[in-house]
Amino acid sequence: MVRCAIMAILAFPEEEVSRPLAAPQYAHWQAALADAVRDPVELCRLLGLDAPLAAAAKGAAGRFPLLVPRPYLARIRPGDPEDPLLLQVLPRVAERIEAPGYLTDPLGEAEALVAPGLLAKYRGRSLIVAAGACAVHCRFCFRRHFPYNSSPDSAADWGPALRQIAGDASTREVILSGGDPLAMPDASLARLARRLGDVPHLRRLRVHTRLPVMIPQRVTDELLGWLCGGGLSARVVVHVNHPAEIDPSVAGALGRLVDAGIPVLQQAVLLRGVNDRIEILAELYERLIDIRVAPYYLHQLDPVAGAAHFEVAQSTGVRLIRQLRTRLPGYAVPRYVRETPGGLSKEVLA
Ligand SMILES: *Cc1c(COP(=O)(O)O)cnc(C)c1O
Ligand code: SF4
């Protein structure tokens, strides 16, 4: 069937086919970051979408404006307002609708802040909110209301967080999160990694990021250098929600990490209209294991204000995971989890 669809496309005269946009070439990942699309009118024009969608996006975005890097934009199907990649980034009127139980700090993270920008919620692991910035604004992000300006912007300001980590011998692992930690320059990250490497009781460094998926060029030699060279055992957890997010350049970027000996794990959020179908999830996880990325967590949506329209019932999530187990190798099926305020671990739902 897929083959027939391709033939049908090829049979069209060129101008009638909505072709994906070419991804621009950039000299450096930071140029790609700076060149991201921020204006809904431009986004809709580039994708051949109706102007009312852009107007609605402008009104709905609030204090979490549209942000889409062009290498990701190139993977969105033009002319399709329901494209699963577009749904993740285009503000919708539904964001303005208040839903009961949907909060600005759904995980009670303010409670777990033990130093500026440092969350210690689970035993042995501390999470540094290393950067306020991201390469993309995911509309369902649970930290979309996080008071980022209260955390420092560069490794030079990490004194209190580092002192806290150094003073707690039970901490074995530090997670760099955000925002997206890889939005920071490698020089700052290398400095931070070095200082963490100097803490005697620390063993592992974990990076939670979506940047290599948004801008594959982010996997630089310098990045591999500080990840591998800091004396801590490193791993990377990438956020990927849909198989169409993985184009050859993303596969190549993640492959470079794996080739460098860094375990790469993947997490996703279960999202209505994006990945809440068995075929989509099966394809996502199969593509991931094909490129040697290990599925780790599938998250139940955190009830963050503005994201209620993405919710999938937990019973549906459990059913999807059970179906995946009948189709894929065991190592291709992630744990379906939910985060609870005050919990001692993520709660495994299936
Ligand atoms: C998810 C999370 C972690 C890591 O949990 P794992 O189950 O080890 O992946 C650590 N700290 C915080 C605050 C988290 O939200
Ligand atoms: S990349 Fe991660 S932190 Fe940034 S907006 Fe998306 S989900 Fe949130």
Coordinates of C-alpha atoms and ligand atoms in Angstrom, one line a residue:
M1 CA 0.0 0.0 0.0
V2 CA 2.8 2.3 0.8
R3 CA 4.4 1.6 -2.5
C4 CA 1.1 2.4 -4.3
A5 CA 0.9 5.7 -2.5
I6 CA 4.4 6.6 -3.6
M7 CA 3.6 5.7 -7.2
A8 CA 0.5 7.9 -7.0
I9 CA 2.6 10.8 -5.8
L10 CA 5.2 10.3 -8.5
A11 CA 2.5 10.3 -11.1
F12 CA 1.4 13.9 -10.2
P13 CA 2.9 16.8 -12.1
E14 CA 5.4 18.4 -9.8
E15 CA 3.6 21.6 -9.0
E16 CA 0.5 19.8 -7.7
V17 CA 2.3 17.8 -5.1
S18 CA 2.9 19.3 -1.7
R19 CA 6.5 18.5 -1.3
P20 CA 8.3 18.6 2.0
L21 CA 10.4 21.7 2.6
A22 CA 14.1 21.3 2.1
A23 CA 16.1 21.6 5.4
P24 CA 18.5 24.6 5.1
Q25 CA 22.2 23.9 5.5
Y26 CA 23.8 25.7 8.4
A27 CA 27.5 26.3 9.3
H28 CA 26.8 25.5 12.9
W29 CA 24.0 24.3 15.1
Q30 CA 23.7 27.6 16.8
A31 CA 22.9 29.2 13.4
A32 CA 20.0 26.7 13.1
L33 CA 18.8 27.6 16.6
A34 CA 18.9 31.3 15.8
D35 CA 17.1 30.8 12.5
A36 CA 14.1 28.9 14.0
V37 CA 10.7 30.0 12.9
R38 CA 9.0 32.1 15.6
D39 CA 6.1 33.6 13.7
P40 CA 3.0 31.5 13.1
V41 CA 2.2 33.5 9.9
E42 CA 5.5 32.4 8.5
L43 CA 5.1 28.8 9.6
C44 CA 1.6 28.6 8.0
R45 CA 2.9 30.2 4.8
L46 CA 5.8 27.8 4.6
L47 CA 3.5 24.9 5.1
G48 CA 0.7 26.1 2.9
L49 CA -1.7 26.3 5.8
D50 CA -4.7 28.6 6.0
A51 CA -4.2 32.0 7.5
P52 CA -6.9 31.5 10.2
L53 CA -4.7 28.8 11.8
A54 CA -1.9 31.4 12.1
A55 CA -4.2 34.0 13.6
A56 CA -5.4 31.4 16.1
A57 CA -1.9 30.4 17.0
K58 CA -0.9 34.0 17.6
G59 CA -3.8 34.4 20.1
A60 CA -3.3 31.0 21.8
A61 CA 0.5 31.0 22.4
G62 CA 0.4 33.2 25.5
R63 CA 3.8 33.4 27.2
F64 CA 5.0 30.2 25.5
P65 CA 5.5 31.4 21.9
L66 CA 5.8 29.3 18.8
L67 CA 9.3 28.0 18.2
V68 CA 10.2 25.6 15.5
P69 CA 13.7 25.0 14.1
R70 CA 13.7 24.5 10.3
P71 CA 15.3 21.0 10.2
Y72 CA 12.2 19.8 12.1
L73 CA 9.9 21.9 9.9
A74 CA 11.3 20.1 6.9
R75 CA 9.7 16.8 8.3
I76 CA 6.2 18.3 8.6
R77 CA 3.9 17.4 5.7
P78 CA 2.8 20.6 4.0
G79 CA -0.9 21.4 3.7
D80 CA -1.9 19.0 6.5
P81 CA -3.2 20.9 9.6
E82 CA -3.4 17.5 11.5
D83 CA 0.2 16.5 10.8
P84 CA 1.5 14.8 14.0
L85 CA 4.7 16.8 14.0
L86 CA 2.8 20.1 13.4
L87 CA 0.3 19.3 16.3
Q88 CA 3.3 19.2 18.7
V89 CA 4.4 22.8 17.9
L90 CA 1.5 24.9 16.6
P91 CA -0.4 26.7 19.4
R92 CA -4.1 25.9 19.2
V93 CA -7.2 27.7 20.7
A94 CA -7.7 24.7 22.9
E95 CA -4.6 25.8 25.0
R96 CA -6.7 28.7 26.3
I97 CA -9.4 26.4 27.7
E98 CA -9.0 25.8 31.4
A99 CA -9.3 22.2 32.4
P100 CA -9.9 21.0 36.0
G101 CA -6.8 19.5 37.5
Y102 CA -4.4 21.0 34.9
L103 CA -1.9 23.2 36.7
T104 CA 1.1 25.4 36.1
D105 CA 3.4 23.1 38.2
P106 CA 1.7 19.7 37.8
L107 CA 4.5 17.8 39.4
G108 CA 5.0 20.0 42.4
E109 CA 8.6 20.6 41.3
A110 CA 8.8 23.7 43.4
E111 CA 8.9 21.4 46.4
A112 CA 11.8 19.4 45.1
L113 CA 14.0 22.4 44.4
V114 CA 17.0 22.0 46.8
A115 CA 19.2 24.7 45.3
P116 CA 18.6 27.2 42.5
G117 CA 18.0 25.0 39.4
L118 CA 18.5 21.7 41.2
L119 CA 15.8 19.2 41.7
A120 CA 16.3 16.2 44.1
K121 CA 13.2 14.1 43.9
Y122 CA 14.5 10.6 43.6
R123 CA 17.1 8.8 45.6
G124 CA 20.6 8.9 44.2
R125 CA 19.7 11.1 41.3
S126 CA 19.8 14.9 41.1
L127 CA 18.4 16.9 38.2
I128 CA 20.0 20.2 37.1
V129 CA 17.7 22.5 35.2
A130 CA 20.7 23.4 33.1
A131 CA 19.1 25.7 30.6
G132 CA 15.9 27.6 30.3
A133 CA 16.0 27.6 26.5
C134 CA 14.9 24.9 24.1
A135 CA 15.2 24.4 20.3
V136 CA 11.5 23.9 20.1
H137 CA 8.4 24.7 22.1
C138 CA 6.4 21.6 22.6
R139 CA 2.9 22.6 23.4
F140 CA 2.4 19.8 25.9
C141 CA 5.6 20.5 27.8
F142 CA 5.2 20.0 31.6
R143 CA 7.7 22.7 32.3
R144 CA 6.0 25.3 30.0
H145 CA 5.3 27.4 33.0
F146 CA 8.6 26.7 34.9
P147 CA 10.1 29.9 36.3
Y148 CA 13.3 29.4 34.3
N149 CA 14.5 32.9 34.9
S150 CA 15.1 31.9 38.5
S151 CA 17.8 29.5 37.4
P152 CA 21.3 30.5 36.3
D153 CA 22.1 30.6 32.6
S154 CA 25.7 29.4 32.5
A155 CA 27.9 26.9 34.2
A156 CA 29.6 29.8 35.9
D157 CA 26.6 30.3 38.1
W158 CA 26.2 26.7 39.3
G159 CA 28.0 27.1 42.6
P160 CA 25.0 26.5 44.9
A161 CA 23.8 23.4 42.9
L162 CA 27.3 22.0 42.7
R163 CA 27.9 22.5 46.4
Q164 CA 24.6 20.8 47.2
I165 CA 25.6 17.8 45.0
A166 CA 29.1 17.7 46.5
G167 CA 27.6 17.8 50.0
D168 CA 25.3 14.8 49.5
A169 CA 27.2 11.6 49.2
S170 CA 24.1 9.7 48.3
T171 CA 24.0 11.3 44.9
R172 CA 25.4 9.0 42.3
E173 CA 24.0 10.4 39.1
V174 CA 23.4 13.9 37.8
I175 CA 20.8 14.5 35.1
L176 CA 21.2 17.6 32.9
S177 CA 17.7 18.7 31.9
G178 CA 15.9 21.9 31.2
G179 CA 14.7 23.4 29.0
D180 CA 17.2 21.6 26.9
P181 CA 20.7 21.4 28.3
L182 CA 22.2 21.1 24.8
A183 CA 20.9 24.6 24.1
M184 CA 24.0 25.6 26.0
P185 CA 27.3 26.0 24.3
D186 CA 29.7 23.0 24.5
A187 CA 32.3 25.2 26.3
S188 CA 29.9 25.8 29.2
L189 CA 28.7 22.2 29.3
A190 CA 32.3 21.0 29.3
R191 CA 33.0 23.2 32.3
L192 CA 30.0 21.9 34.1
A193 CA 30.8 18.3 33.3
R194 CA 34.4 18.8 34.5
R195 CA 33.2 20.2 37.8
L196 CA 30.8 17.3 38.2
G197 CA 33.6 14.9 37.4
D198 CA 35.5 16.4 40.3
V199 CA 32.8 15.3 42.8
P200 CA 34.2 12.0 44.2
H201 CA 30.9 10.2 44.9
L202 CA 29.4 11.0 41.5
R203 CA 29.5 8.1 39.0
R204 CA 27.1 8.9 36.2
L205 CA 26.1 11.8 34.0
R206 CA 22.8 11.7 32.1
V207 CA 21.6 14.2 29.5
H208 CA 17.9 14.6 28.8
T209 CA 17.5 16.4 25.4
R210 CA 15.4 16.9 22.3
L211 CA 18.0 19.0 20.5
P212 CA 19.7 16.2 18.4
V213 CA 16.2 15.4 17.1
M214 CA 15.4 19.1 16.3
I215 CA 18.8 20.0 15.0
P216 CA 20.9 16.9 14.3
Q217 CA 24.0 19.0 13.8
R218 CA 24.0 19.5 17.5
V219 CA 26.0 16.3 17.9
T220 CA 29.4 17.9 17.6
D221 CA 32.9 16.6 18.2
E222 CA 33.0 18.9 21.2
L223 CA 29.8 17.3 22.6
L224 CA 31.2 13.8 22.3
G225 CA 34.4 15.1 23.8
W226 CA 32.9 16.3 27.1
L227 CA 30.4 13.5 27.3
C228 CA 33.0 10.8 27.0
G229 CA 36.0 12.5 28.5
G230 CA 34.7 13.7 31.9
G231 CA 35.4 10.6 34.0
L232 CA 31.7 10.0 34.6
S233 CA 29.7 7.2 32.8
A234 CA 27.6 9.1 30.4
R235 CA 24.3 8.4 28.7
V236 CA 21.8 10.4 26.7
V237 CA 18.0 10.2 26.8
V238 CA 16.4 11.7 23.7
H239 CA 12.8 12.8 23.4
V240 CA 11.1 11.5 20.3
N241 CA 7.3 11.1 19.9
H242 CA 6.7 10.1 16.3
P243 CA 8.5 8.0 13.7
A244 CA 8.4 10.9 11.2
E245 CA 10.7 12.8 13.6
I246 CA 13.5 10.3 12.7
D247 CA 14.8 11.3 9.3
P248 CA 18.3 10.1 8.0
S249 CA 20.0 13.1 9.6
V250 CA 18.5 12.3 13.0
A251 CA 19.4 8.7 12.6
G252 CA 23.0 9.7 11.7
A253 CA 23.3 12.1 14.7
L254 CA 22.1 9.5 17.2
G255 CA 24.3 6.9 15.5
R256 CA 27.3 9.1 16.2
L257 CA 26.5 9.1 19.9
V258 CA 26.1 5.3 19.9
D259 CA 29.3 4.8 17.9
A260 CA 31.1 6.9 20.5
G261 CA 30.0 4.3 23.1
I262 CA 27.3 6.4 24.7
P263 CA 24.1 4.5 25.5
V264 CA 21.2 6.4 23.9
L265 CA 17.7 5.9 25.4
Q266 CA 14.5 7.4 24.3
Q267 CA 11.4 8.9 26.0
A268 CA 8.1 10.0 24.6
V269 CA 4.9 11.5 25.8
L270 CA 1.6 9.7 24.8
L271 CA -0.2 12.4 22.9
R272 CA -3.7 12.4 21.4
G273 CA -3.7 12.7 17.7
V274 CA 0.1 12.4 17.6
N275 CA 1.1 8.8 18.7
D276 CA -2.0 7.3 20.3
R277 CA -2.3 4.5 17.7
I278 CA -0.7 1.1 17.7
E279 CA 0.7 1.4 14.2
I280 CA 2.4 4.7 14.9
L281 CA 3.9 3.4 18.2
A282 CA 5.0 0.2 16.7
E283 CA 6.8 2.0 13.8
L284 CA 8.3 4.5 16.3
Y285 CA 9.8 1.8 18.5
E286 CA 10.9 -0.4 15.6
R287 CA 12.7 2.6 14.0
L288 CA 14.4 3.4 17.2
I289 CA 15.8 -0.1 17.8
D290 CA 16.9 -0.2 14.2
I291 CA 19.1 2.8 14.9
R292 CA 20.3 1.3 18.2
V293 CA 18.3 3.6 20.5
A294 CA 16.7 1.9 23.4
P295 CA 13.0 2.8 24.3
Y296 CA 13.0 3.8 27.9
Y297 CA 9.8 5.6 29.0
L298 CA 6.4 6.4 27.5
H299 CA 5.0 9.1 29.7
Q300 CA 1.4 9.7 30.6
L301 CA 0.8 13.4 29.9
D302 CA 1.5 15.6 32.9
P303 CA -1.6 17.7 33.6
V304 CA 0.0 21.0 32.8
A305 CA -2.3 24.0 32.1
G306 CA -2.9 24.4 28.4
A307 CA -2.3 20.8 27.3
A308 CA -5.5 19.0 28.3
H309 CA -6.4 18.5 24.6
F310 CA -3.4 16.1 24.3
E311 CA -4.6 13.7 27.0
V312 CA -5.0 10.1 26.2
A313 CA -6.8 7.9 28.8
Q314 CA -4.5 5.7 30.9
S315 CA -6.6 2.7 30.0
T316 CA -5.8 3.4 26.3
G317 CA -2.1 3.7 27.1
V318 CA -2.1 0.4 29.0
R319 CA -3.8 -1.3 26.1
L320 CA -1.3 0.1 23.6
I321 CA 1.6 -1.2 25.6
R322 CA 0.1 -4.6 25.8
Q323 CA -0.5 -4.6 22.1
L324 CA 3.1 -3.6 21.5
R325 CA 4.4 -6.5 23.6
T326 CA 2.6 -8.9 21.2
R327 CA 4.3 -7.3 18.1
L328 CA 7.8 -6.2 19.0
P329 CA 10.9 -7.6 20.7
G330 CA 10.8 -7.1 24.4
Y331 CA 13.6 -4.6 24.3
A332 CA 11.5 -2.4 21.9
V333 CA 8.7 -1.8 24.4
P334 CA 9.1 1.1 26.9
R335 CA 7.8 1.4 30.4
Y336 CA 4.6 3.4 30.4
V337 CA 4.9 5.7 33.4
R338 CA 3.3 8.5 35.2
E339 CA 4.9 11.1 37.4
T340 CA 3.3 12.0 40.7
P341 CA 4.0 14.9 43.0
G342 CA 5.9 13.6 46.0
G343 CA 6.3 10.0 44.5
L344 CA 9.5 8.1 45.3
S345 CA 9.8 7.0 41.7
K346 CA 7.9 7.3 38.5
E347 CA 4.8 5.1 38.7
V348 CA 4.9 2.2 36.2
L349 CA 1.4 1.9 34.6
A350 CA 2.3 -0.9 32.2
Ligands
LIG1 C1 12.4 11.6 35.9 C2 13.2 12.2 36.9 C3 14.4 11.7 37.3 C4 14.9 10.4 36.7 O1 14.1 9.3 36.9 P1 14.6 7.9 36.3 O2 13.4 7.0 36.7 O3 15.9 7.5 37.0 O4 14.7 8.1 34.9 C5 15.1 12.3 38.2 N1 14.7 13.4 38.8 C6 13.6 14.0 38.5 C7 13.1 15.3 39.1 C8 12.8 13.4 37.5 O5 11.6 14.0 37.1
SF4_2 S1 12.2 20.2 24.2 FE1 11.5 19.2 26.2 S2 11.8 20.9 27.7 FE2 11.8 21.8 25.7 S3 9.6 22.4 25.3 FE3 10.0 20.4 24.4 S4 9.3 19.0 26.0 FE4 9.7 21.0 27.0

